[in-house]
PDB file of C-alpha atoms and ligand atoms in Angstrom:
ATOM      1  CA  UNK Z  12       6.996 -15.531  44.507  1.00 87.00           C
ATOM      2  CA  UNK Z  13       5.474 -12.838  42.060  1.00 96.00           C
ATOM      3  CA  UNK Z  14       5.457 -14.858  38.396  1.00 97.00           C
ATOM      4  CA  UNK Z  15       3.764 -11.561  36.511  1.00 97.00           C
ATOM      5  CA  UNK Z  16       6.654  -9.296  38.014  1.00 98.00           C
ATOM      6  CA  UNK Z  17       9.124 -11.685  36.557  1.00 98.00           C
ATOM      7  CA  UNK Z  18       7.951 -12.433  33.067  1.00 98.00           C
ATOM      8  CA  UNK Z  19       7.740  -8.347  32.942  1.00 98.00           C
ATOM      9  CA  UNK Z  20      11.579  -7.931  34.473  1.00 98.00           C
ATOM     10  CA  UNK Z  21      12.578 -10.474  31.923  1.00 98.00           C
ATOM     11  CA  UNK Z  22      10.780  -8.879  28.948  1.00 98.00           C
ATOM     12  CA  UNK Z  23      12.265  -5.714  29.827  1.00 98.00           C
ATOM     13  CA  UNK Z  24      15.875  -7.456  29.250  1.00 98.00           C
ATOM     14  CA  UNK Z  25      14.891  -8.484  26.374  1.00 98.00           C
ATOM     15  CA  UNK Z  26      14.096 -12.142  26.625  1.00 98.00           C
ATOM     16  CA  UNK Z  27      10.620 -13.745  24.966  1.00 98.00           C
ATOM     17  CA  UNK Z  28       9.070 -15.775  27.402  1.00 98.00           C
ATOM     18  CA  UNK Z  29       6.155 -17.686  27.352  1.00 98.00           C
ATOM     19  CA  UNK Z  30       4.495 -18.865  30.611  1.00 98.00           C
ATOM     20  CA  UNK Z  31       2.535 -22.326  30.645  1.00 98.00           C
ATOM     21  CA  UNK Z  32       0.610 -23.946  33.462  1.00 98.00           C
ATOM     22  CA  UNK Z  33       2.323 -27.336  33.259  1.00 97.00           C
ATOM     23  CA  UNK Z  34       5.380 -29.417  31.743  1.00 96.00           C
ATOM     24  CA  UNK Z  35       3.202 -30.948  29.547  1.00 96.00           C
ATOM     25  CA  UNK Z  36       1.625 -27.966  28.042  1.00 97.00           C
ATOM     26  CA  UNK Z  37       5.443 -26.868  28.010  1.00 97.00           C
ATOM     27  CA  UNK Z  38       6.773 -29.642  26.218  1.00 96.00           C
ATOM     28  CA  UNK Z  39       3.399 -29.724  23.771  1.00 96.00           C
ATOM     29  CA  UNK Z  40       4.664 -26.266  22.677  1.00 97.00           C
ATOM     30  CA  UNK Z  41       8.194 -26.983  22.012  1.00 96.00           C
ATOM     31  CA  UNK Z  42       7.132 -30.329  20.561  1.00 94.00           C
ATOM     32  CA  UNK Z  43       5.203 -28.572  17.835  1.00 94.00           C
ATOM     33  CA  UNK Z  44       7.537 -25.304  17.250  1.00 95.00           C
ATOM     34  CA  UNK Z  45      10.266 -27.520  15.886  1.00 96.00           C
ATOM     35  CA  UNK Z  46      10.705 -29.760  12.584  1.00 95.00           C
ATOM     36  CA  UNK Z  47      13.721 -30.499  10.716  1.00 96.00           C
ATOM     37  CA  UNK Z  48      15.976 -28.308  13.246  1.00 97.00           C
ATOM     38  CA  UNK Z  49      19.896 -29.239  14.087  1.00 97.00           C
ATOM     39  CA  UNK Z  50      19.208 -28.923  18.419  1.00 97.00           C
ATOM     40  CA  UNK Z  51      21.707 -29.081  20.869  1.00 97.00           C
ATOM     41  CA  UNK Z  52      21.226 -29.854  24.647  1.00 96.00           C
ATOM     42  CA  UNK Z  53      23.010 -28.693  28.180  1.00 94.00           C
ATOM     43  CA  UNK Z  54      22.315 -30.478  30.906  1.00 84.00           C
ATOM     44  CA  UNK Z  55      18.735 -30.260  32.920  1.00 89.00           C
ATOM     45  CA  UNK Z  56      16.765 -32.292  35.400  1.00 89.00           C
ATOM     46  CA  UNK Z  57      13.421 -30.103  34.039  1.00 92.00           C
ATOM     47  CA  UNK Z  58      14.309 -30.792  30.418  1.00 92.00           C
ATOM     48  CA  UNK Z  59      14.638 -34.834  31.444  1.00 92.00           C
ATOM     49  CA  UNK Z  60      11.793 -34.705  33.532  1.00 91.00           C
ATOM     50  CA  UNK Z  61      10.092 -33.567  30.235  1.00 93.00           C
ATOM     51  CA  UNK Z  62      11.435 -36.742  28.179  1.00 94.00           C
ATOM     52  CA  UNK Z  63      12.077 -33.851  25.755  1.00 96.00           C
ATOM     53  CA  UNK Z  64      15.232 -35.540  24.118  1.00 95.00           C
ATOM     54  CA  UNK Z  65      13.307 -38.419  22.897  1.00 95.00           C
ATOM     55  CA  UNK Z  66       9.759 -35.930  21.995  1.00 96.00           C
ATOM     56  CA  UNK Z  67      12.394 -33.653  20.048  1.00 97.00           C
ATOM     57  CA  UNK Z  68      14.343 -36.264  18.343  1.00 96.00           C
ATOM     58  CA  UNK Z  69      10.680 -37.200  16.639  1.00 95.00           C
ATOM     59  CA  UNK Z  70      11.322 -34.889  14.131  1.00 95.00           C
ATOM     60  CA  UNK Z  71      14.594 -33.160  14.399  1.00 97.00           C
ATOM     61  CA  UNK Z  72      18.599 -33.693  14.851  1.00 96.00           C
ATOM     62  CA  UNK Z  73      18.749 -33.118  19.160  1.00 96.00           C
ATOM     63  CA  UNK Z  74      22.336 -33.791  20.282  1.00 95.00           C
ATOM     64  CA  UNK Z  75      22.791 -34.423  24.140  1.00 93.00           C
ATOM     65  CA  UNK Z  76      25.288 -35.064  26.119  1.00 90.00           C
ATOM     66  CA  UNK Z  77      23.173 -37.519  28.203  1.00 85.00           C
ATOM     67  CA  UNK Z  78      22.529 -39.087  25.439  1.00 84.00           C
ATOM     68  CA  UNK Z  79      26.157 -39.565  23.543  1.00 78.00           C
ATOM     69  CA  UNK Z  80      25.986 -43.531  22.811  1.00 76.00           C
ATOM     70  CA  UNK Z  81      28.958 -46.291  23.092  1.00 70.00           C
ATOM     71  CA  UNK Z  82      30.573 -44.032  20.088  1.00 74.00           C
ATOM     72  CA  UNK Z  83      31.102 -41.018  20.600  1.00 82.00           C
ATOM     73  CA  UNK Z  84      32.625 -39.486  24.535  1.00 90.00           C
ATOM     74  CA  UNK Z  85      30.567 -36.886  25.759  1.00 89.00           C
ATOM     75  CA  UNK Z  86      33.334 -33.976  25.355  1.00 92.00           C
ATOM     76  CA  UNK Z  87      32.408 -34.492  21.776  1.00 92.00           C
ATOM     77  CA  UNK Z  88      28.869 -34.589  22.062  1.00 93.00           C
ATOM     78  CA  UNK Z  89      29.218 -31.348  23.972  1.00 94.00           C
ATOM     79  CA  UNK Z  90      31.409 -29.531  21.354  1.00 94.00           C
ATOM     80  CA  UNK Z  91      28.484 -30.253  18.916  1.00 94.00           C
ATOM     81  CA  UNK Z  92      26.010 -29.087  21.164  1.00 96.00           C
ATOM     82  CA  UNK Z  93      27.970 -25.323  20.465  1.00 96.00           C
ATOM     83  CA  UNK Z  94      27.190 -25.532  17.155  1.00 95.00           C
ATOM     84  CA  UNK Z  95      23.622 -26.426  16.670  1.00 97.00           C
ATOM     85  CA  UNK Z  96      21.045 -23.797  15.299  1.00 97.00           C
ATOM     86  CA  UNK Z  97      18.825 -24.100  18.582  1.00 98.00           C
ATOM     87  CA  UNK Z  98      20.168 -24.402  22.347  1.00 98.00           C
ATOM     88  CA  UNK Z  99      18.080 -25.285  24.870  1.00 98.00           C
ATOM     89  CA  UNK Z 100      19.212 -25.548  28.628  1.00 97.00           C
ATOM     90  CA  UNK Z 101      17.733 -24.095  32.221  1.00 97.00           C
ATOM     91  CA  UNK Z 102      18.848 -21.947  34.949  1.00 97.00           C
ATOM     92  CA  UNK Z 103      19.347 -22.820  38.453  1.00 97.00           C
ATOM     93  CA  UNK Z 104      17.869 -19.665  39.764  1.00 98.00           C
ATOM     94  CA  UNK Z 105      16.003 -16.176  38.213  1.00 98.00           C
ATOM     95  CA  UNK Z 106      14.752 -13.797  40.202  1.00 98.00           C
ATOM     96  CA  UNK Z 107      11.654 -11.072  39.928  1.00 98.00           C
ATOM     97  CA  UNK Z 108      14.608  -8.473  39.213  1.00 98.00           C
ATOM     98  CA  UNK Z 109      14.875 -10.261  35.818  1.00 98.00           C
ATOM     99  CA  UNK Z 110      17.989 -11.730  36.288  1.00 98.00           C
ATOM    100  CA  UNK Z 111      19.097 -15.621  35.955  1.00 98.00           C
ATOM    101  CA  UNK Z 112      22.422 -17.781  37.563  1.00 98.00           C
ATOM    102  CA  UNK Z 113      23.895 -20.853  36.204  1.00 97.00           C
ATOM    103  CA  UNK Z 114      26.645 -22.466  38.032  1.00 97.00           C
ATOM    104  CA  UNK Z 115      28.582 -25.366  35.858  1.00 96.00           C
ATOM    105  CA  UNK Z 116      31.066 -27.852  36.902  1.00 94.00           C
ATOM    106  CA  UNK Z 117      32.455 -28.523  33.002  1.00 94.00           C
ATOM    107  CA  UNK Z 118      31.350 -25.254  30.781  1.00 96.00           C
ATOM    108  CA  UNK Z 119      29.180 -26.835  28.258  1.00 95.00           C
ATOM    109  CA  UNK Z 120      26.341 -25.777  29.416  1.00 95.00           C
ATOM    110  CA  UNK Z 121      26.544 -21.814  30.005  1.00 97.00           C
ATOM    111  CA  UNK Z 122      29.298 -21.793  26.876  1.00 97.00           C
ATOM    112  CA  UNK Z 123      26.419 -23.066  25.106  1.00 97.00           C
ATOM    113  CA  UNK Z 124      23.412 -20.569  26.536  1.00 97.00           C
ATOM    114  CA  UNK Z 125      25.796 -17.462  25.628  1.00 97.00           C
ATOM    115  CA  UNK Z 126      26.942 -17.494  21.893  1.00 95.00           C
ATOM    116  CA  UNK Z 127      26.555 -19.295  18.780  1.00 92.00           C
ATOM    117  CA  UNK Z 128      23.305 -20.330  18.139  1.00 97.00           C
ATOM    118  CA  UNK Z 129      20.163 -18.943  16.123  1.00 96.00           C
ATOM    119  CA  UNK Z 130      18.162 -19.273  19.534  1.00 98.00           C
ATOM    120  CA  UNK Z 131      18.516 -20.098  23.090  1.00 98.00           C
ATOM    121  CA  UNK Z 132      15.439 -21.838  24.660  1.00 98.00           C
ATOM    122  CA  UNK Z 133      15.492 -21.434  28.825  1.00 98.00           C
ATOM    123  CA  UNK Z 134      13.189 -24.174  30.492  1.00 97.00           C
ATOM    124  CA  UNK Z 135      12.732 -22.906  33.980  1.00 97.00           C
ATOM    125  CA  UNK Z 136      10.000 -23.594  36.426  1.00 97.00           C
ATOM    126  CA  UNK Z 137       8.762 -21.226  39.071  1.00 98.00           C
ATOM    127  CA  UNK Z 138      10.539 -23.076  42.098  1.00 97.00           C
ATOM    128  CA  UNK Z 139      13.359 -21.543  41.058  1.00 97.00           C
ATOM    129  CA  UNK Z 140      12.193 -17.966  41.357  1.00 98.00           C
ATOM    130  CA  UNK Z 141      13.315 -15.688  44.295  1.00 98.00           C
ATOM    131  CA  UNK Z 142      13.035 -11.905  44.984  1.00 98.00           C
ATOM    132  CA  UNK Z 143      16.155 -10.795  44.371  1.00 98.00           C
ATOM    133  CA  UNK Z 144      19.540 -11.121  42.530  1.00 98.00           C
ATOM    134  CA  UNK Z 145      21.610 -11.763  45.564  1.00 98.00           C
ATOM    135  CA  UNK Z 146      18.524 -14.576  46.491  1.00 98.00           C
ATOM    136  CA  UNK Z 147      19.407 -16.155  43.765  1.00 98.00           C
ATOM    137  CA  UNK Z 148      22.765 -16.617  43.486  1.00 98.00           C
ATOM    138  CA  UNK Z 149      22.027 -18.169  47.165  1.00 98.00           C
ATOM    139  CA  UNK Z 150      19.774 -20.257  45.886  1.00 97.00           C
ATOM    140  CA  UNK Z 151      22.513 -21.855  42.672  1.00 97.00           C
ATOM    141  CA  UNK Z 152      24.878 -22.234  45.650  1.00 97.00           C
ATOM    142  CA  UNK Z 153      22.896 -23.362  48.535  1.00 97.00           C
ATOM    143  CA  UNK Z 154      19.950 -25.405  46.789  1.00 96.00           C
ATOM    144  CA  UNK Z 155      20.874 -26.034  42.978  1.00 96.00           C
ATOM    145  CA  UNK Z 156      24.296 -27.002  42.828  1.00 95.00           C
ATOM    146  CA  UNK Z 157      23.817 -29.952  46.136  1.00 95.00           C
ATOM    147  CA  UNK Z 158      21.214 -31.053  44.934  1.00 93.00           C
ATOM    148  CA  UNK Z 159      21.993 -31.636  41.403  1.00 91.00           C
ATOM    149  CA  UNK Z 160      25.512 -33.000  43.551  1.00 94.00           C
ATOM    150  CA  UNK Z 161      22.982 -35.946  44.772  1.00 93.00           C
ATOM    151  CA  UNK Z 162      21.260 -36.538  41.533  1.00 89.00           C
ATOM    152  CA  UNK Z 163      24.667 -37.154  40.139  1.00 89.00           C
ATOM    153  CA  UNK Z 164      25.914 -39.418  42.773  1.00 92.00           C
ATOM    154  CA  UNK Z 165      28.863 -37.492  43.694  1.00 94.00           C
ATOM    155  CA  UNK Z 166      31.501 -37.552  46.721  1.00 94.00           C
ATOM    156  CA  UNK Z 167      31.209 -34.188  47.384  1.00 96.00           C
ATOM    157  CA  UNK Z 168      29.958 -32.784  51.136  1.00 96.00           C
ATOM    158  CA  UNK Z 169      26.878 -31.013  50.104  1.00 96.00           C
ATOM    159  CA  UNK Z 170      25.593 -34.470  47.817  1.00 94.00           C
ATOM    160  CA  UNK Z 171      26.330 -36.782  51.759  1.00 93.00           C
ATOM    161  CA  UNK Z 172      24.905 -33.665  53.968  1.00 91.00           C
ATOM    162  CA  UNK Z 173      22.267 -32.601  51.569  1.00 83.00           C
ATOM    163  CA  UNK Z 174      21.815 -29.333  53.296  1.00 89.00           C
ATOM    164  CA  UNK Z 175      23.878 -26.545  52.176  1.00 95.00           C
ATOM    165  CA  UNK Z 176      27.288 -25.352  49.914  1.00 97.00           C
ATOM    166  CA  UNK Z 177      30.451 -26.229  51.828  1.00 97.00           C
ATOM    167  CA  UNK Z 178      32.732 -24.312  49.346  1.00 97.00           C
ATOM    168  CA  UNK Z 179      34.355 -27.880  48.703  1.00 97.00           C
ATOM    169  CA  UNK Z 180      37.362 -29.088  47.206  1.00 96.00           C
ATOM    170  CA  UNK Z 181      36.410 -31.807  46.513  1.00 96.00           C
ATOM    171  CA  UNK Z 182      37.717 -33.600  43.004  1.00 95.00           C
ATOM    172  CA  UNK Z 183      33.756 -33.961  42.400  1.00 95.00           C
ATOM    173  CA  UNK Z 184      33.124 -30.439  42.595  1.00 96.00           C
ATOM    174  CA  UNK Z 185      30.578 -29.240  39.908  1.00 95.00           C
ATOM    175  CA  UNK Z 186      30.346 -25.248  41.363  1.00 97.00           C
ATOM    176  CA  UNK Z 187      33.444 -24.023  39.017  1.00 97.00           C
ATOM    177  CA  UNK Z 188      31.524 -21.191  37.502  1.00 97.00           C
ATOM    178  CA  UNK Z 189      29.113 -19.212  37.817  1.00 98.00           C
ATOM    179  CA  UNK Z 190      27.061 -17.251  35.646  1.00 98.00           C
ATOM    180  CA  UNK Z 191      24.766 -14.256  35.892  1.00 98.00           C
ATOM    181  CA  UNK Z 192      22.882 -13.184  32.685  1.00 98.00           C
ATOM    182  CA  UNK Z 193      21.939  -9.855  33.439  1.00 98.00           C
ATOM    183  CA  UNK Z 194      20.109  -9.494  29.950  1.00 98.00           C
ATOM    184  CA  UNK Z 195      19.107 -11.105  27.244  1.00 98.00           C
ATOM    185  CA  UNK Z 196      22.870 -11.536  25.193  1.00 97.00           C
ATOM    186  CA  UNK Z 197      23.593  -9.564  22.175  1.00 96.00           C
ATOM    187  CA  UNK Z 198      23.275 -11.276  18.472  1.00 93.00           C
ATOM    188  CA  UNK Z 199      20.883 -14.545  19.986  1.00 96.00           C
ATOM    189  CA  UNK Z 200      17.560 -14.950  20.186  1.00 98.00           C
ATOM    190  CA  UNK Z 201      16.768 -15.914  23.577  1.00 98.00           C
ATOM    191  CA  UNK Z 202      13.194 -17.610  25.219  1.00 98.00           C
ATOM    192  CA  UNK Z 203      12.373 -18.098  28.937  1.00 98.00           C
ATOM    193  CA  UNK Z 204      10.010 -21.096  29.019  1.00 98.00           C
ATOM    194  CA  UNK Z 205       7.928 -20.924  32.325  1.00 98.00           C
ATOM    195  CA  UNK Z 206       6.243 -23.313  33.722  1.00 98.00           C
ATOM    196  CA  UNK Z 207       4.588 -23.551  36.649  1.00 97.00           C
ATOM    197  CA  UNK Z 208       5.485 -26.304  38.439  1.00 94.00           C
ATOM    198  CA  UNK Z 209       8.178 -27.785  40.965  1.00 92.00           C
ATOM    199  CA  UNK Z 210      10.337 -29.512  38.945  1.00 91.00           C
ATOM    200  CA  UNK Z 211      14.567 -30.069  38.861  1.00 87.00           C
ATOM    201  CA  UNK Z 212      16.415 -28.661  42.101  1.00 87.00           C
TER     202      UNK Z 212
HETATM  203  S1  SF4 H  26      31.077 -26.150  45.924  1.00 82.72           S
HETATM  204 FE1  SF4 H  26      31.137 -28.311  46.527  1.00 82.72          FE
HETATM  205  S2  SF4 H  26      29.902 -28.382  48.403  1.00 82.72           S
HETATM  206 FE2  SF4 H  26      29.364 -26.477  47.348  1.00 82.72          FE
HETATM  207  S3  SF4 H  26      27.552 -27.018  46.137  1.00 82.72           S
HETATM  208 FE3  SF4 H  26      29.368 -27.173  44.818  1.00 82.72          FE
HETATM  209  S4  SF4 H  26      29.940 -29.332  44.911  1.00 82.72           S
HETATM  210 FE4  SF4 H  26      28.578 -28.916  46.648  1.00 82.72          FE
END
């Protein structure tokens, strides 16, 4: 995987990104950048690996859907999550063509990364890097999607097999979009975070 062809393919659509050697040094950056800010979460194994709801909620208003409490049902918390000044979320895949692929199961999450918000923070690690555009959308299918399937605990082939996409039907299914931003979106600030590490799926 070539990291310095990546960060230049996504600087050349138009995204900021900033490149750190671990989570840590990752979530030390973030940590500091924000005080006082109205932040607003989609779903991500990196970003919970990171504990950065609770390093975040220090200092500023961070609404998760994780993290939606006995009162309020987490269709709510994700409709507030659309309105927040800040977004932050991840990608399953990006590739050294500069391109990056979300799949979602309910919509928060990619409605979220596209529109609405002062800024979009992407917190990607380099595991999810491959050469090309078709690699990656191979890669959301094939190794993203089953094994966030497993992390969830659903009934769906891919989360019992734990090998591949089997194009279920299955009333679990969380593969019922999928998104390729082919440059940075119109209107919205948008920021790759990079780290380089193996972290989420
Ligand atoms: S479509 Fe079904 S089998 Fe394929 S990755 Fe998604 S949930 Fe798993």
């Amino acid at each position: 995987m070539n990291i310095e062809k990546t960060i230049l393919a996504l600087e050349k659509n138009n995204y900021e990104v900033s490149f750190f050697k671990t989570s840590e040094d990752a979530a030390h950056y973030l940590e500091s950048k924000f005080n006082d800010e109205y932040i607003g979460f989609g779903d991500s194994e990196t970003m919970f690996h990171m504990n950065l709801f609770d390093r975040l909620s220090l200092h500023n208003k961070v609404v998760d859907p994780k993290h939606c409490g006995a009162e309020a049902t987490f269709r709510d918390t994700a409709i507030k999550c659309l309105t927040t000044d800040i977004f932050f979320t991840s990608v399953n895949a990006l590739s050294e063509t500069g391109e990056m692929v979300n799949i979602d199961g309910t919509g928060n999450r990619v409605a979220g990364s596209l529109f609405g918000h002062k800024k979009v923070y992407f917190v990607v690690s380099t595991n999810k890097i491959e050469p090309t555009l078709e690699a990656s959308i191979w890669r959301a299918r094939n190794i993203a999607a089953p094994g966030n399937a497993k992390r969830l605990g659903l009934k769906t082939p891919c989360a019992v097999k734990g090998d591949r996409c089997y194009n279920c039907s299955s009333p679990d299914r969380i593969c019922n979009g999928l998104l390729i931003y082919y440059k940075k979106m119109n209107n919205t600030d948008m920021e790759i975070v990079l780290i380089d590490e193996k972290l989420g799926f």
